[in-house]
Amino acid sequence: MLDAIAHGRAAAAAALEEVEEAARAREQQQRRRRGERDRRRRGGGGAGSSDLDSEDVLDLVAAEEADEDLGEGSDADYSGSDEGSEDDEAEDGSDEDGSWASGGERQGVGDEVVYLPRGHEAHLEASNDKASARPWLELRQRAAAAGGALREAEPCRVMAISYGIDDGTTIASLVLQLSDPACPMADRLFLADAPPPGVPEYVILRSRYDASVSRAWAVGERVQSFMSEHTPGAAAAAGGASDAEAEAEGGQWWDALVVSDARGHLPPREPLDDPYGCGGLWERYRIRWILGGGGDDGAQQQQQQQQQQLDLEQDVSPWELYPPGTTTAGALAEEPSRLPPAAAPRLMAAVKGARRQARWRVFSGTPAAEDAWPDEAGRPRPYNREVALPLGLDIMQARLARGYYRSPESFKADAQLVAINAA
């Protein structure tokens, strides 16, 4: 087990080095492009000139490269029948990958996120994890050396993700780059393990963070929260609302009432004026899950229900709360997509076409959790004990159908992972 964890974190460290090298190469490429663009402008531009900046060009190139890597999907190599094909099976957008990402906020390469050092520290303390890296310690030292301070929340960009296995559970290590110019360590890269399922998120999408801190919930107000199937206590509450997207995410929506606000005595505008520096946001609210069901209204029933209500109180952070009636699709739509408008259908056609080709058949379906292959001694060896994050083109197709990919980089990272897993 320790070897698997070490291997995953070594891969993350190697990814960090690669990202740093890629960042230097990208900066040089951008300088060359800016120089070329300036020369064209000095020369009068012409019909072929473009108003796209280097970021727009790089995004489009990434989408085109991913499209070309997967091929155009000719049927010439496909020897089977299209009846009951994998294409139809994935059309509903289901995404039962059983991965570390199921049931919570999921970070993809290229995403803008917010890192919460206090939440990361609270998770490691609660799990009595003394082995995992504590990146906030070095970040605090470096910030102090630069005459600043590490804030309660730091905007970052996900530059790379690597995976390892810890006691049969997939662990994702994120390469994050501090992205806010106001941070004294802006552009610095660091490693942080992503929160596993059922753990309060300490790396969350920036759009979710910004939307959540701009709204204060009143005590007694009804709210809604998405709870992973892995969250302790969530399954005990009755009346959880479900939709197809929620089931695909590995959880359900639950109703609750706000019981208390830890920032109730503090200036109400502080989170608006200083959203990343103000304190008191982590687990700001205490909520009580609303119990469903009916039955006898006798004293014993009421006493049992009161005890259940006490047991089902929980401290949560603002980004875990939504207005009543929120759907999974609505929550996911909070994060704007950076895919060019024509990219998603083109990538979908490429993935479908690739799944019809004989040379892609090994990549087409994602191995199930119980799948096993004989090792050299003929003993069955579970696939998911060797491969940290099983992934196939079927899941990529379902993710495209659901709008999961918010950037070309995220799609390309999945395509690369599929190939690595099959190597």
XYZ file of C-alpha atoms in Angstrom:
423
model
C 0.000 0.000 0.000
C 2.769 2.461 0.973
C 4.548 1.685 -2.288
C 1.402 2.546 -4.239
C 0.996 5.841 -2.368
C 4.667 6.695 -2.877
C 4.375 5.859 -6.564
C 1.326 8.145 -6.946
C 3.010 11.041 -5.183
C 6.239 10.521 -7.120
C 4.149 10.726 -10.280
C 2.633 13.970 -8.988
C 6.103 15.379 -8.299
C 7.182 14.387 -11.795
C 4.044 16.036 -13.165
C 4.968 19.176 -11.241
C 8.390 19.235 -12.916
C 6.773 18.667 -16.308
C 4.290 21.485 -15.687
C 7.100 23.857 -14.719
C 8.987 22.957 -17.886
C 5.811 23.258 -19.949
C 5.096 26.653 -18.386
C 8.563 27.884 -19.399
C 8.108 26.534 -22.911
C 4.634 28.023 -23.119
C 5.935 31.426 -21.996
C 8.588 31.309 -24.713
C 5.960 30.275 -27.259
C 3.705 33.133 -26.205
C 6.587 35.594 -26.523
C 7.284 34.312 -30.041
C 3.598 34.593 -30.948
C 3.352 38.104 -29.547
C 6.444 39.065 -31.506
C 5.030 37.543 -34.684
C 1.691 39.256 -34.132
C 3.414 42.615 -33.553
C 5.390 42.168 -36.776
C 2.181 41.418 -38.684
C 0.509 44.487 -37.210
C 3.462 46.683 -38.122
C 3.235 45.234 -41.588
C -0.423 46.200 -41.938
C -2.098 42.945 -40.842
C -4.088 41.861 -43.872
C -7.037 39.595 -44.500
C -5.513 36.759 -42.495
C -4.993 38.721 -39.268
C -6.921 37.682 -36.140
C -8.077 39.353 -32.922
C -7.601 36.132 -30.939
C -5.009 36.359 -28.188
C -2.546 33.606 -27.362
C -4.836 32.013 -24.731
C -7.671 31.704 -27.231
C -5.341 30.151 -29.792
C -3.915 27.683 -27.252
C -7.420 26.599 -26.199
C -8.439 26.032 -29.777
C -5.220 24.164 -30.518
C -5.770 21.917 -27.478
C -9.253 21.039 -28.672
C -8.011 20.391 -32.199
C -5.155 18.221 -30.929
C -7.522 16.138 -28.804
C -9.821 15.779 -31.785
C -6.962 14.693 -34.063
C -5.584 12.267 -31.461
C -8.895 10.417 -31.350
C -9.296 10.302 -35.115
C -12.284 10.995 -37.308
C -13.948 7.677 -36.593
C -14.136 5.903 -39.922
C -16.304 2.782 -39.832
C -13.947 0.906 -42.134
C -12.163 -0.861 -39.259
C -15.329 -1.766 -37.379
C -16.366 -5.384 -37.870
C -19.267 -5.548 -35.390
C -22.884 -4.483 -35.485
C -24.193 -1.113 -34.378
C -27.192 -2.712 -32.702
C -26.973 -2.169 -28.959
C -23.633 -0.440 -29.426
C -21.743 1.342 -26.707
C -22.731 4.632 -28.315
C -26.358 4.093 -27.309
C -25.423 2.880 -23.834
C -23.586 6.088 -23.045
C -26.095 8.512 -24.525
C -27.990 8.943 -21.249
C -24.997 10.682 -19.730
C -24.522 8.171 -16.959
C -21.096 8.247 -15.412
C -20.678 5.474 -12.896
C -16.914 5.505 -12.785
C -16.592 4.819 -9.052
C -13.635 7.169 -8.991
C -12.332 9.566 -6.349
C -14.353 12.272 -8.076
C -17.803 10.742 -7.708
C -20.226 12.535 -5.440
C -18.517 15.866 -5.004
C -16.926 18.827 -6.692
C -14.646 17.486 -9.380
C -11.596 19.316 -10.542
C -10.292 18.984 -14.067
C -7.057 20.115 -15.667
C -7.407 23.783 -16.584
C -10.100 24.531 -13.984
C -10.012 27.688 -11.883
C -10.354 26.620 -8.243
C -9.936 27.935 -4.700
C -7.639 26.177 -2.225
C -8.641 26.328 1.460
C -5.645 25.607 3.741
C -7.792 25.463 6.880
C -10.052 22.834 5.344
C -7.072 20.757 4.200
C -5.585 20.913 7.697
C -8.930 19.995 9.301
C -9.260 16.945 7.027
C -5.791 15.611 7.877
C -6.388 16.152 11.600
C -9.807 14.453 11.509
C -8.379 11.439 9.673
C -5.254 11.344 11.877
C -3.173 11.471 8.706
C 0.368 12.320 9.676
C 2.003 11.150 6.425
C 0.417 13.383 3.791
C 2.090 16.583 2.699
C 0.981 19.854 4.277
C 1.600 22.375 1.512
C 0.169 25.326 3.453
C 3.153 25.266 5.846
C 5.709 26.049 3.137
C 3.306 28.464 1.438
C 2.906 30.420 4.674
C 6.671 30.631 5.121
C 7.218 31.802 1.551
C 4.403 34.340 1.798
C 5.888 35.755 5.015
C 9.327 35.937 3.387
C 7.752 37.933 0.569
C 6.223 40.355 3.076
C 2.690 38.977 2.795
C 0.507 36.241 4.201
C -1.270 33.118 2.973
C -4.978 33.925 2.958
C -7.896 31.806 4.167
C -8.675 31.039 0.513
C -6.281 31.196 -2.427
C -7.425 31.129 -6.080
C -5.490 28.567 -8.131
C -5.456 26.870 -11.514
C -5.300 23.066 -11.867
C -2.226 22.371 -13.994
C -2.063 18.560 -13.784
C -3.568 15.584 -11.919
C -1.946 12.244 -11.080
C -3.450 9.218 -9.348
C -2.328 6.627 -6.804
C -3.956 3.840 -4.774
C -4.288 3.907 -0.974
C -5.789 0.713 0.506
C -7.931 0.196 -2.581
C -9.031 3.849 -2.754
C -7.960 6.169 -5.539
C -6.036 9.233 -4.384
C -5.737 12.204 -6.740
C -2.781 14.582 -6.398
C -3.344 18.034 -7.874
C -0.638 20.294 -9.255
C -2.003 23.756 -8.408
C -0.726 27.147 -9.511
C -1.545 30.222 -7.417
C -3.346 32.443 -9.908
C -4.405 35.624 -8.082
C -2.043 38.561 -8.789
C -2.809 39.832 -5.268
C -1.122 36.763 -3.783
C 2.563 37.387 -2.897
C 3.402 33.978 -4.426
C 1.366 34.366 -7.632
C 2.250 31.760 -10.301
C 3.906 29.433 -7.777
C 3.175 25.713 -8.193
C 2.486 23.285 -5.340
C 1.029 19.805 -4.748
C -2.150 19.014 -2.810
C -4.091 15.760 -2.542
C -7.687 16.203 -3.669
C -10.422 15.584 -1.054
C -11.662 11.976 -1.204
C -15.419 11.252 -1.473
C -17.398 12.076 1.651
C -14.881 14.646 2.904
C -15.716 18.396 2.997
C -14.199 20.016 -0.062
C -11.086 22.124 0.456
C -10.352 22.504 -3.271
C -13.494 23.854 -4.908
C -14.380 25.489 -8.192
C -13.789 29.216 -8.027
C -17.199 29.966 -9.550
C -18.892 28.003 -6.727
C -16.821 29.762 -4.077
C -17.490 33.240 -5.461
C -21.234 32.585 -5.757
C -21.505 31.119 -2.259
C -19.678 33.828 -0.298
C -21.792 36.531 -1.912
C -24.918 35.196 -0.185
C -25.595 35.001 3.557
C -28.182 32.485 4.808
C -30.455 33.483 7.691
C -31.031 31.273 10.727
C -34.213 29.280 10.118
C -33.897 29.521 6.330
C -34.426 26.372 4.295
C -31.476 25.267 2.152
C -30.426 22.370 -0.012
C -27.140 20.470 -0.112
C -25.706 17.712 -2.279
C -24.449 14.797 -0.226
C -22.255 12.045 -1.603
C -23.296 8.471 -0.915
C -20.011 8.293 1.015
C -20.962 11.102 3.440
C -21.484 9.763 6.993
C -25.026 10.292 8.194
C -26.441 11.520 4.912
C -28.167 8.250 4.095
C -29.988 8.331 7.428
C -32.035 11.385 6.430
C -35.288 10.613 4.656
C -36.720 12.584 1.784
C -33.608 13.216 -0.285
C -34.408 14.499 -3.771
C -32.858 12.712 -6.711
C -32.414 13.425 -10.388
C -30.560 11.613 -13.142
C -27.520 13.879 -12.847
C -27.434 13.479 -9.046
C -27.436 9.702 -9.350
C -24.636 9.955 -11.906
C -22.683 12.069 -9.420
C -23.052 9.349 -6.767
C -25.321 11.107 -4.292
C -28.562 12.974 -3.643
C -29.896 16.411 -2.760
C -31.034 16.861 0.849
C -33.152 19.593 2.463
C -32.051 21.253 5.690
C -32.644 24.243 7.958
C -29.951 26.712 8.999
C -29.588 26.407 12.791
C -26.775 28.887 13.448
C -24.266 31.181 11.743
C -20.743 31.398 13.186
C -20.280 34.779 11.496
C -23.575 36.182 12.783
C -21.773 38.678 15.045
C -19.249 39.815 12.411
C -19.578 42.582 9.775
C -21.961 41.235 7.098
C -20.152 42.883 4.178
C -16.703 41.474 4.997
C -17.056 38.369 2.753
C -18.035 40.667 -0.125
C -15.223 43.152 0.445
C -12.525 40.539 1.120
C -13.781 37.145 -0.127
C -10.382 35.415 -0.008
C -8.937 37.012 3.116
C -11.843 37.119 5.544
C -12.058 34.409 8.165
C -14.935 32.381 9.547
C -16.151 30.856 6.276
C -14.996 27.270 6.777
C -17.974 25.393 8.305
C -19.670 28.735 8.895
C -23.196 27.315 9.202
C -24.740 24.603 11.321
C -27.676 22.941 9.581
C -30.239 20.331 10.603
C -31.310 17.809 8.001
C -35.065 17.760 7.483
C -36.469 14.320 8.231
C -39.153 12.835 6.006
C -41.804 10.217 6.676
C -45.026 10.239 8.658
C -46.609 7.753 11.006
C -47.636 7.896 14.663
C -47.427 11.328 16.287
C -47.204 9.900 19.803
C -44.738 11.080 22.420
C -42.311 8.231 21.779
C -42.263 8.983 18.041
C -41.605 12.681 18.711
C -38.823 11.868 21.179
C -37.130 9.582 18.657
C -37.439 12.223 15.948
C -35.948 14.920 18.205
C -32.995 12.656 18.937
C -32.549 11.966 15.229
C -32.613 15.702 14.518
C -29.853 16.281 17.068
C -27.842 13.462 15.518
C -28.323 14.926 12.058
C -27.022 18.415 12.764
C -23.878 19.174 10.822
C -21.436 22.048 10.318
C -21.098 23.017 6.661
C -19.423 25.701 4.584
C -21.249 28.249 2.375
C -20.225 26.509 -0.866
C -22.067 23.361 0.254
C -25.432 25.158 0.368
C -27.854 25.958 -2.455
C -31.382 27.413 -2.683
C -34.245 24.869 -2.461
C -35.141 23.385 -5.820
C -31.594 23.451 -7.210
C -30.935 20.625 -9.668
C -27.611 18.982 -10.381
C -27.656 20.373 -13.909
C -28.251 23.862 -12.521
C -25.408 23.538 -10.038
C -22.997 22.278 -12.705
C -24.000 25.159 -15.002
C -22.514 27.591 -12.459
C -19.063 26.910 -13.890
C -18.757 28.427 -17.379
C -17.280 26.218 -20.063
C -14.112 27.298 -21.857
C -14.627 24.821 -24.674
C -15.060 26.541 -28.042
C -18.728 26.244 -29.137
C -17.979 23.780 -31.937
C -15.579 21.636 -29.888
C -18.038 19.507 -27.873
C -19.971 18.044 -30.837
C -16.726 17.534 -32.759
C -15.133 15.718 -29.813
C -18.287 13.656 -29.303
C -18.192 12.560 -32.950
C -14.507 11.698 -32.602
C -15.058 9.570 -29.470
C -18.025 7.748 -31.020
C -16.045 7.120 -34.165
C -13.046 5.863 -32.222
C -15.218 3.376 -30.322
C -16.281 1.845 -33.651
C -12.706 1.209 -34.756
C -11.023 -2.108 -34.032
C -7.779 -0.426 -32.937
C -9.652 1.420 -30.177
C -11.635 -1.553 -28.855
C -9.323 -2.035 -25.861
C -10.058 1.566 -24.827
C -13.801 1.473 -25.532
C -15.232 0.266 -22.223
C -14.146 1.008 -18.676
C -13.265 -2.155 -16.699
C -15.717 -2.862 -13.876
C -14.609 -2.798 -10.248
C -14.821 -6.599 -10.002
C -12.895 -7.299 -13.233
C -9.691 -9.310 -12.781
C -7.020 -10.810 -15.007
C -4.586 -13.668 -14.244
C -1.088 -12.656 -13.249
C 2.093 -14.525 -14.234
C 1.286 -17.277 -11.726
C -2.285 -17.613 -13.029
C -3.863 -16.015 -9.956
C -6.650 -13.460 -10.481
C -5.490 -9.887 -9.905
C -8.137 -7.116 -9.669
C -7.681 -4.479 -12.347
C -8.465 -1.616 -9.981
C -5.646 -2.722 -7.660
C -3.172 -2.009 -10.459
C -4.802 0.978 -12.170
C -5.575 3.912 -9.895
C -8.361 5.418 -11.999
C -9.974 3.059 -14.547
C -11.232 5.095 -17.481
C -12.519 4.271 -20.957
C -14.009 6.035 -23.945
C -17.491 5.119 -22.680
C -17.056 7.400 -19.665
C -15.492 10.125 -21.805
C -18.516 9.965 -24.118
C -20.907 10.166 -21.158
C -18.981 13.100 -19.742
C -19.189 14.940 -23.046
C -22.944 14.332 -23.121
C -23.281 15.837 -19.635
C -21.067 18.842 -20.291
C -18.493 17.628 -17.765
C -15.477 18.938 -19.701
C -15.098 22.643 -19.047
C -11.835 23.049 -20.927
C -9.884 21.437 -23.780
C -7.132 20.600 -21.288
C -9.503 18.521 -19.169
C -10.646 16.434 -22.142
C -7.105 15.924 -23.334
C -5.971 14.847 -19.831
C -8.665 12.140 -19.801
C -7.672 10.953 -23.283
C -4.058 10.681 -22.150
C -5.098 8.779 -19.015
C -7.045 6.234 -21.083
C -3.931 5.565 -23.138
C -1.689 5.359 -20.052
C -4.020 2.862 -18.376
C -3.914 0.578 -21.418
C -0.146 0.758 -21.785
